[in-house]
Amino acid sequence: ETGVTQTPRHLVMGMTNKKSLKCEQHLGHNAMYWYKQSAKKPLELMFVYSLEERVENNSVPSRFSPECPNSSHLFLHLHTLQPEDSALYLCASSQDLGGALTITDTQYFGPGTRLTVL
Amino acid sequence: AQKVTQAQTEISVVEKEDVTLDCVYETRDTTYYLFWYKQPPSGELVFLIRRNSFDEQNEISGRYSWNFQKSTSSFNFTITASQVVDSAVYFCARSTGSARQLTFGSGTQLTVLP
């Protein structure tokens, strides 16, 4: 496997289900991201992890719960979602270059999970 | 919020035509990065180019070229002799030099007809 992979590619769930999205990066990066892409809206950054610590959380509802057990894996746990949460969820990774200013290199994206909430 | 604007929602061209995708950004930062990504129907965002705010040289890569004009806050993307495989949604994005946040434009759907 190369690059950034995501599973599953498609997911249909009811509002009472609990499911998880998985992302794995094979690029040796130390930062990972979750984005949401809804129809006709710009990509929205949800969470950022750097060195396995959550460094940004952009006012995302608590029904989305991220987990980063190591620098290669990122999960997004889903529970009691709403139909408006239906979207393409994209994972990305980059190399944080550190320093006094946190400079980060280019983000590379996975193919996404197409989520439909019924 | 400092926006990235891609005014062209959809563009259709016939194969072999040249096409330019516009991107205008807002920023209060002196150091920032600009990006273009391609999203084919498969969904994956494919990285095309990254430029930093101090480098205004235009860049050419095969059929792709980019025109960065700091004075007008624009970073336009031209595809020369377009091909059907160029059909995709193209996103322009901006990040600041000290943040991990990418601000994306709303994308331009390019359709290249045979």
PDB file of C-alpha atoms in Angstrom:
ATOM      1  CA  GLU A   1       0.000   0.000   0.000  1.00  0.00           C
ATOM      2  CA  THR A   2       1.201   3.481  -0.760  1.00  0.00           C
ATOM      3  CA  GLY A   3       0.043   6.961   0.111  1.00  0.00           C
ATOM      4  CA  VAL A   4      -3.040   7.431   2.252  1.00  0.00           C
ATOM      5  CA  THR A   5      -5.700   4.730   2.409  1.00  0.00           C
ATOM      6  CA  GLN A   6      -9.187   4.910   3.869  1.00  0.00           C
ATOM      7  CA  THR A   7     -11.705   2.220   4.760  1.00  0.00           C
ATOM      8  CA  PRO A   8     -14.490   1.681   4.154  1.00  0.00           C
ATOM      9  CA  ARG A   9     -14.917   3.533   0.882  1.00  0.00           C
ATOM     10  CA  HIS A  10     -18.692   3.608   1.285  1.00  0.00           C
ATOM     11  CA  LEU A  11     -20.792   3.422   4.448  1.00  0.00           C
ATOM     12  CA  VAL A  12     -24.535   3.574   4.999  1.00  0.00           C
ATOM     13  CA  MET A  13     -25.716   3.837   8.572  1.00  0.00           C
ATOM     14  CA  GLY A  14     -28.817   4.584  10.562  1.00  0.00           C
ATOM     15  CA  MET A  15     -28.982   7.417  13.035  1.00  0.00           C
ATOM     16  CA  THR A  16     -28.676   5.067  16.003  1.00  0.00           C
ATOM     17  CA  ASN A  17     -25.678   3.104  14.711  1.00  0.00           C
ATOM     18  CA  LYS A  18     -22.083   3.358  15.836  1.00  0.00           C
ATOM     19  CA  LYS A  19     -19.396   3.000  13.211  1.00  0.00           C
ATOM     20  CA  SER A  20     -15.768   3.969  12.677  1.00  0.00           C
ATOM     21  CA  LEU A  21     -13.827   5.293   9.729  1.00  0.00           C
ATOM     22  CA  LYS A  22     -10.198   4.271   9.390  1.00  0.00           C
ATOM     23  CA  CYS A  23      -7.295   6.076   7.777  1.00  0.00           C
ATOM     24  CA  GLU A  24      -3.756   4.817   7.344  1.00  0.00           C
ATOM     25  CA  GLN A  25      -0.816   6.710   5.901  1.00  0.00           C
ATOM     26  CA  HIS A  26       2.289   5.042   4.464  1.00  0.00           C
ATOM     27  CA  LEU A  27       4.265   8.246   3.888  1.00  0.00           C
ATOM     28  CA  GLY A  28       6.131   8.460   7.192  1.00  0.00           C
ATOM     29  CA  HIS A  29       4.292  11.653   8.128  1.00  0.00           C
ATOM     30  CA  ASN A  30       3.662  12.867  11.672  1.00  0.00           C
ATOM     31  CA  ALA A  31       0.439  14.838  11.231  1.00  0.00           C
ATOM     32  CA  MET A  32      -3.006  13.610  10.180  1.00  0.00           C
ATOM     33  CA  TYR A  33      -6.284  15.359   9.437  1.00  0.00           C
ATOM     34  CA  TRP A  34     -10.001  14.708   9.010  1.00  0.00           C
ATOM     35  CA  TYR A  35     -11.970  16.823   6.540  1.00  0.00           C
ATOM     36  CA  LYS A  36     -15.658  16.839   5.670  1.00  0.00           C
ATOM     37  CA  GLN A  37     -16.764  17.514   2.098  1.00  0.00           C
ATOM     38  CA  SER A  38     -20.481  18.182   1.693  1.00  0.00           C
ATOM     39  CA  ALA A  39     -22.186  18.822  -1.611  1.00  0.00           C
ATOM     40  CA  LYS A  40     -21.718  22.374  -2.830  1.00  0.00           C
ATOM     41  CA  LYS A  41     -19.630  23.441   0.180  1.00  0.00           C
ATOM     42  CA  PRO A  42     -15.886  23.943   0.550  1.00  0.00           C
ATOM     43  CA  LEU A  43     -13.905  21.310   2.377  1.00  0.00           C
ATOM     44  CA  GLU A  44     -14.146  21.772   6.116  1.00  0.00           C
ATOM     45  CA  LEU A  45     -11.281  20.854   8.413  1.00  0.00           C
ATOM     46  CA  MET A  46     -12.565  18.832  11.360  1.00  0.00           C
ATOM     47  CA  PHE A  47      -9.548  17.642  13.360  1.00  0.00           C
ATOM     48  CA  VAL A  48      -5.763  17.808  13.250  1.00  0.00           C
ATOM     49  CA  TYR A  49      -3.373  15.478  15.029  1.00  0.00           C
ATOM     50  CA  SER A  50       0.344  16.140  15.259  1.00  0.00           C
ATOM     51  CA  LEU A  51       2.606  13.556  16.883  1.00  0.00           C
ATOM     52  CA  GLU A  52      -0.556  11.758  18.005  1.00  0.00           C
ATOM     53  CA  GLU A  53      -1.858  14.763  19.929  1.00  0.00           C
ATOM     54  CA  ARG A  54      -4.996  16.574  18.861  1.00  0.00           C
ATOM     55  CA  VAL A  55      -3.905  20.095  18.063  1.00  0.00           C
ATOM     56  CA  GLU A  56      -7.004  21.478  16.373  1.00  0.00           C
ATOM     57  CA  ASN A  57     -10.705  20.795  16.739  1.00  0.00           C
ATOM     58  CA  ASN A  58     -12.851  23.024  14.616  1.00  0.00           C
ATOM     59  CA  SER A  59     -16.094  23.135  16.591  1.00  0.00           C
ATOM     60  CA  VAL A  60     -17.114  19.666  15.531  1.00  0.00           C
ATOM     61  CA  PRO A  61     -20.168  18.092  17.242  1.00  0.00           C
ATOM     62  CA  SER A  62     -19.363  15.480  19.873  1.00  0.00           C
ATOM     63  CA  ARG A  63     -21.064  12.760  17.816  1.00  0.00           C
ATOM     64  CA  PHE A  64     -17.746  12.727  15.898  1.00  0.00           C
ATOM     65  CA  SER A  65     -14.892  11.383  18.007  1.00  0.00           C
ATOM     66  CA  PRO A  66     -11.373  11.110  16.568  1.00  0.00           C
ATOM     67  CA  GLU A  67      -8.648   8.767  17.731  1.00  0.00           C
ATOM     68  CA  CYS A  68      -4.981   8.683  16.728  1.00  0.00           C
ATOM     69  CA  PRO A  69      -3.265   5.656  18.306  1.00  0.00           C
ATOM     70  CA  ASN A  70      -0.008   6.231  16.397  1.00  0.00           C
ATOM     71  CA  SER A  71       1.350   8.482  13.677  1.00  0.00           C
ATOM     72  CA  SER A  72       0.241   6.123  10.905  1.00  0.00           C
ATOM     73  CA  HIS A  73      -3.377   5.546  11.907  1.00  0.00           C
ATOM     74  CA  LEU A  74      -6.346   7.819  12.416  1.00  0.00           C
ATOM     75  CA  PHE A  75      -9.919   6.868  13.234  1.00  0.00           C
ATOM     76  CA  LEU A  76     -13.176   8.769  13.255  1.00  0.00           C
ATOM     77  CA  HIS A  77     -15.764   7.197  15.537  1.00  0.00           C
ATOM     78  CA  LEU A  78     -19.347   8.004  14.644  1.00  0.00           C
ATOM     79  CA  HIS A  79     -22.451   7.708  16.818  1.00  0.00           C
ATOM     80  CA  THR A  80     -26.017   9.009  16.661  1.00  0.00           C
ATOM     81  CA  LEU A  81     -25.355  10.885  13.444  1.00  0.00           C
ATOM     82  CA  GLN A  82     -27.873  13.054  11.634  1.00  0.00           C
ATOM     83  CA  PRO A  83     -28.819  12.917   7.928  1.00  0.00           C
ATOM     84  CA  GLU A  84     -27.003  16.229   7.398  1.00  0.00           C
ATOM     85  CA  ASP A  85     -23.769  14.444   8.351  1.00  0.00           C
ATOM     86  CA  SER A  86     -23.934  12.576   5.035  1.00  0.00           C
ATOM     87  CA  ALA A  87     -20.806  13.620   3.151  1.00  0.00           C
ATOM     88  CA  LEU A  88     -17.433  12.528   1.847  1.00  0.00           C
ATOM     89  CA  TYR A  89     -14.959  12.264   4.727  1.00  0.00           C
ATOM     90  CA  LEU A  90     -11.383  12.772   3.668  1.00  0.00           C
ATOM     91  CA  CYS A  91      -8.251  11.952   5.591  1.00  0.00           C
ATOM     92  CA  ALA A  92      -4.934  13.655   4.907  1.00  0.00           C
ATOM     93  CA  SER A  93      -1.402  13.515   6.253  1.00  0.00           C
ATOM     94  CA  SER A  94       1.609  15.815   6.190  1.00  0.00           C
ATOM     95  CA  GLN A  95       4.983  16.265   7.772  1.00  0.00           C
ATOM     96  CA  ASP A  96       5.080  18.859  10.536  1.00  0.00           C
ATOM     97  CA  LEU A  97       8.482  20.444  10.198  1.00  0.00           C
ATOM     98  CA  GLY A  98       8.503  21.845  13.717  1.00  0.00           C
ATOM     99  CA  GLY A  99      10.407  24.840  14.935  1.00  0.00           C
ATOM    100  CA  ALA A 100       9.150  27.892  16.773  1.00  0.00           C
ATOM    101  CA  LEU A 101       6.521  28.322  14.114  1.00  0.00           C
ATOM    102  CA  THR A 102       4.805  25.088  13.291  1.00  0.00           C
ATOM    103  CA  ILE A 103       5.538  24.806   9.629  1.00  0.00           C
ATOM    104  CA  THR A 104       3.799  22.011   7.877  1.00  0.00           C
ATOM    105  CA  ASP A 105       4.465  20.515   4.523  1.00  0.00           C
ATOM    106  CA  THR A 106       1.965  19.655   1.833  1.00  0.00           C
ATOM    107  CA  GLN A 107      -1.085  17.622   2.824  1.00  0.00           C
ATOM    108  CA  TYR A 108      -1.701  14.402   0.915  1.00  0.00           C
ATOM    109  CA  PHE A 109      -5.214  13.030   0.831  1.00  0.00           C
ATOM    110  CA  GLY A 110      -6.824   9.627   0.824  1.00  0.00           C
ATOM    111  CA  PRO A 111      -9.715   8.597  -1.441  1.00  0.00           C
ATOM    112  CA  GLY A 112     -12.353   9.337   1.169  1.00  0.00           C
ATOM    113  CA  THR A 113     -15.275   7.488   2.743  1.00  0.00           C
ATOM    114  CA  ARG A 114     -18.676   8.292   1.258  1.00  0.00           C
ATOM    115  CA  LEU A 115     -21.015   8.303   4.268  1.00  0.00           C
ATOM    116  CA  THR A 116     -24.796   8.191   3.995  1.00  0.00           C
ATOM    117  CA  VAL A 117     -26.882   8.578   7.153  1.00  0.00           C
ATOM    118  CA  LEU A 118     -30.473   7.384   6.828  1.00  0.00           C
TER     119      LEU A 118
ATOM    120  CA  ALA B   1     -12.702  34.696   7.553  1.00  0.00           C
ATOM    121  CA  GLN B   2     -10.025  34.947   4.911  1.00  0.00           C
ATOM    122  CA  LYS B   3     -11.609  33.381   1.878  1.00  0.00           C
ATOM    123  CA  VAL B   4     -10.419  31.611  -1.248  1.00  0.00           C
ATOM    124  CA  THR B   5     -12.696  32.334  -4.180  1.00  0.00           C
ATOM    125  CA  GLN B   6     -13.055  30.249  -7.285  1.00  0.00           C
ATOM    126  CA  ALA B   7     -15.659  32.188  -9.205  1.00  0.00           C
ATOM    127  CA  GLN B   8     -16.025  29.610 -11.984  1.00  0.00           C
ATOM    128  CA  THR B   9     -18.318  26.883 -10.720  1.00  0.00           C
ATOM    129  CA  GLU B  10     -18.289  24.865 -13.930  1.00  0.00           C
ATOM    130  CA  ILE B  11     -16.312  25.066 -17.156  1.00  0.00           C
ATOM    131  CA  SER B  12     -16.774  22.974 -20.288  1.00  0.00           C
ATOM    132  CA  VAL B  13     -14.211  22.881 -23.071  1.00  0.00           C
ATOM    133  CA  VAL B  14     -13.566  20.712 -26.076  1.00  0.00           C
ATOM    134  CA  GLU B  15     -10.471  18.547 -26.095  1.00  0.00           C
ATOM    135  CA  LYS B  16      -7.263  20.339 -27.113  1.00  0.00           C
ATOM    136  CA  GLU B  17      -8.548  23.736 -26.029  1.00  0.00           C
ATOM    137  CA  ASP B  18      -6.623  25.684 -23.409  1.00  0.00           C
ATOM    138  CA  VAL B  19      -8.466  26.502 -20.195  1.00  0.00           C
ATOM    139  CA  THR B  20      -7.667  28.756 -17.249  1.00  0.00           C
ATOM    140  CA  LEU B  21      -9.085  28.232 -13.787  1.00  0.00           C
ATOM    141  CA  ASP B  22      -9.182  31.339 -11.618  1.00  0.00           C
ATOM    142  CA  CYS B  23      -8.348  31.591  -7.938  1.00  0.00           C
ATOM    143  CA  VAL B  24      -8.408  34.727  -5.793  1.00  0.00           C
ATOM    144  CA  TYR B  25      -7.495  34.624  -2.133  1.00  0.00           C
ATOM    145  CA  GLU B  26      -7.656  36.888   0.896  1.00  0.00           C
ATOM    146  CA  THR B  27      -4.928  36.983   3.478  1.00  0.00           C
ATOM    147  CA  ARG B  28      -3.521  39.281   6.131  1.00  0.00           C
ATOM    148  CA  ASP B  29      -0.371  37.196   6.416  1.00  0.00           C
ATOM    149  CA  THR B  30       2.962  37.969   4.813  1.00  0.00           C
ATOM    150  CA  THR B  31       3.931  34.300   4.738  1.00  0.00           C
ATOM    151  CA  TYR B  32       1.505  31.828   3.252  1.00  0.00           C
ATOM    152  CA  TYR B  33       1.283  28.933   0.845  1.00  0.00           C
ATOM    153  CA  LEU B  34      -0.993  28.388  -2.119  1.00  0.00           C
ATOM    154  CA  PHE B  35      -2.021  25.028  -3.498  1.00  0.00           C
ATOM    155  CA  TRP B  36      -3.952  23.440  -6.312  1.00  0.00           C
ATOM    156  CA  TYR B  37      -5.541  20.021  -5.952  1.00  0.00           C
ATOM    157  CA  LYS B  38      -7.412  17.893  -8.485  1.00  0.00           C
ATOM    158  CA  GLN B  39     -10.369  15.731  -7.451  1.00  0.00           C
ATOM    159  CA  PRO B  40     -11.349  13.157 -10.088  1.00  0.00           C
ATOM    160  CA  PRO B  41     -14.647  11.265  -9.780  1.00  0.00           C
ATOM    161  CA  SER B  42     -12.911   8.660  -7.576  1.00  0.00           C
ATOM    162  CA  GLY B  43     -12.878  11.273  -4.807  1.00  0.00           C
ATOM    163  CA  GLU B  44      -9.209  11.454  -3.893  1.00  0.00           C
ATOM    164  CA  LEU B  45      -7.688  14.928  -3.776  1.00  0.00           C
ATOM    165  CA  VAL B  46      -4.511  14.822  -5.847  1.00  0.00           C
ATOM    166  CA  PHE B  47      -1.850  17.385  -5.028  1.00  0.00           C
ATOM    167  CA  LEU B  48      -0.717  19.399  -8.059  1.00  0.00           C
ATOM    168  CA  ILE B  49       1.384  22.316  -6.839  1.00  0.00           C
ATOM    169  CA  ARG B  50       2.438  24.335  -3.804  1.00  0.00           C
ATOM    170  CA  ARG B  51       3.870  27.869  -3.942  1.00  0.00           C
ATOM    171  CA  ASN B  52       5.007  30.067  -1.105  1.00  0.00           C
ATOM    172  CA  SER B  53       4.203  33.761  -0.906  1.00  0.00           C
ATOM    173  CA  PHE B  54       7.798  34.828  -1.513  1.00  0.00           C
ATOM    174  CA  ASP B  55       8.116  33.048  -4.822  1.00  0.00           C
ATOM    175  CA  GLU B  56       6.167  34.784  -7.565  1.00  0.00           C
ATOM    176  CA  GLN B  57       7.815  32.943 -10.404  1.00  0.00           C
ATOM    177  CA  ASN B  58       5.352  31.301 -12.701  1.00  0.00           C
ATOM    178  CA  GLU B  59       5.686  27.574 -13.029  1.00  0.00           C
ATOM    179  CA  ILE B  60       5.169  25.165 -15.879  1.00  0.00           C
ATOM    180  CA  SER B  61       4.866  21.408 -15.551  1.00  0.00           C
ATOM    181  CA  GLY B  62       4.052  19.692 -18.804  1.00  0.00           C
ATOM    182  CA  ARG B  63       0.624  20.919 -19.924  1.00  0.00           C
ATOM    183  CA  TYR B  64       0.027  22.658 -16.586  1.00  0.00           C
ATOM    184  CA  SER B  65       1.116  26.192 -15.747  1.00  0.00           C
ATOM    185  CA  TRP B  66       0.436  28.488 -12.833  1.00  0.00           C
ATOM    186  CA  ASN B  67       0.396  32.275 -12.705  1.00  0.00           C
ATOM    187  CA  PHE B  68       0.902  33.780  -9.235  1.00  0.00           C
ATOM    188  CA  GLN B  69       0.182  37.517  -9.019  1.00  0.00           C
ATOM    189  CA  LYS B  70       0.640  38.792  -5.480  1.00  0.00           C
ATOM    190  CA  SER B  71      -0.521  42.287  -6.448  1.00  0.00           C
ATOM    191  CA  THR B  72      -3.963  40.964  -7.345  1.00  0.00           C
ATOM    192  CA  SER B  73      -3.961  38.055  -4.840  1.00  0.00           C
ATOM    193  CA  SER B  74      -4.502  35.581  -7.626  1.00  0.00           C
ATOM    194  CA  PHE B  75      -3.102  32.148  -8.359  1.00  0.00           C
ATOM    195  CA  ASN B  76      -4.523  30.989 -11.675  1.00  0.00           C
ATOM    196  CA  PHE B  77      -4.073  27.581 -13.245  1.00  0.00           C
ATOM    197  CA  THR B  78      -3.915  26.944 -16.991  1.00  0.00           C
ATOM    198  CA  ILE B  79      -4.191  23.599 -18.733  1.00  0.00           C
ATOM    199  CA  THR B  80      -2.860  23.665 -22.274  1.00  0.00           C
ATOM    200  CA  ALA B  81      -4.252  21.305 -24.908  1.00  0.00           C
ATOM    201  CA  SER B  82      -6.799  19.850 -22.503  1.00  0.00           C
ATOM    202  CA  GLN B  83      -7.601  16.141 -22.508  1.00  0.00           C
ATOM    203  CA  VAL B  84     -10.657  14.171 -21.422  1.00  0.00           C
ATOM    204  CA  VAL B  85      -8.665  12.809 -18.471  1.00  0.00           C
ATOM    205  CA  ASP B  86      -8.359  16.369 -17.158  1.00  0.00           C
ATOM    206  CA  SER B  87     -12.072  16.302 -16.317  1.00  0.00           C
ATOM    207  CA  ALA B  88     -12.298  16.740 -12.549  1.00  0.00           C
ATOM    208  CA  VAL B  89     -13.031  19.258  -9.826  1.00  0.00           C
ATOM    209  CA  TYR B  90     -10.059  21.532  -9.194  1.00  0.00           C
ATOM    210  CA  PHE B  91      -9.546  23.177  -5.820  1.00  0.00           C
ATOM    211  CA  CYS B  92      -7.376  26.120  -4.935  1.00  0.00           C
ATOM    212  CA  ALA B  93      -6.314  26.393  -1.286  1.00  0.00           C
ATOM    213  CA  ARG B  94      -4.309  28.649   0.986  1.00  0.00           C
ATOM    214  CA  SER B  95      -2.512  28.014   4.253  1.00  0.00           C
ATOM    215  CA  THR B  96      -0.602  30.379   6.472  1.00  0.00           C
ATOM    216  CA  GLY B  97       3.050  29.835   7.159  1.00  0.00           C
ATOM    217  CA  SER B  98       2.479  28.966  10.784  1.00  0.00           C
ATOM    218  CA  ALA B  99      -0.740  27.000  10.743  1.00  0.00           C
ATOM    219  CA  ARG B 100      -1.960  23.664   9.542  1.00  0.00           C
ATOM    220  CA  GLN B 101      -5.279  25.000   8.366  1.00  0.00           C
ATOM    221  CA  LEU B 102      -5.922  24.829   4.663  1.00  0.00           C
ATOM    222  CA  THR B 103      -8.696  27.104   3.453  1.00  0.00           C
ATOM    223  CA  PHE B 104     -10.180  25.723   0.271  1.00  0.00           C
ATOM    224  CA  GLY B 105     -12.126  27.406  -2.472  1.00  0.00           C
ATOM    225  CA  SER B 106     -15.421  25.878  -3.483  1.00  0.00           C
ATOM    226  CA  GLY B 107     -13.876  24.217  -6.533  1.00  0.00           C
ATOM    227  CA  THR B 108     -14.285  24.419 -10.305  1.00  0.00           C
ATOM    228  CA  GLN B 109     -15.815  21.473 -12.139  1.00  0.00           C
ATOM    229  CA  LEU B 110     -13.925  21.106 -15.411  1.00  0.00           C
ATOM    230  CA  THR B 111     -15.442  18.955 -18.130  1.00  0.00           C
ATOM    231  CA  VAL B 112     -13.366  18.252 -21.216  1.00  0.00           C
ATOM    232  CA  LEU B 113     -15.474  16.943 -24.073  1.00  0.00           C
ATOM    233  CA  PRO B 114     -14.029  14.662 -26.740  1.00  0.00           C
TER     234      PRO B 114
END
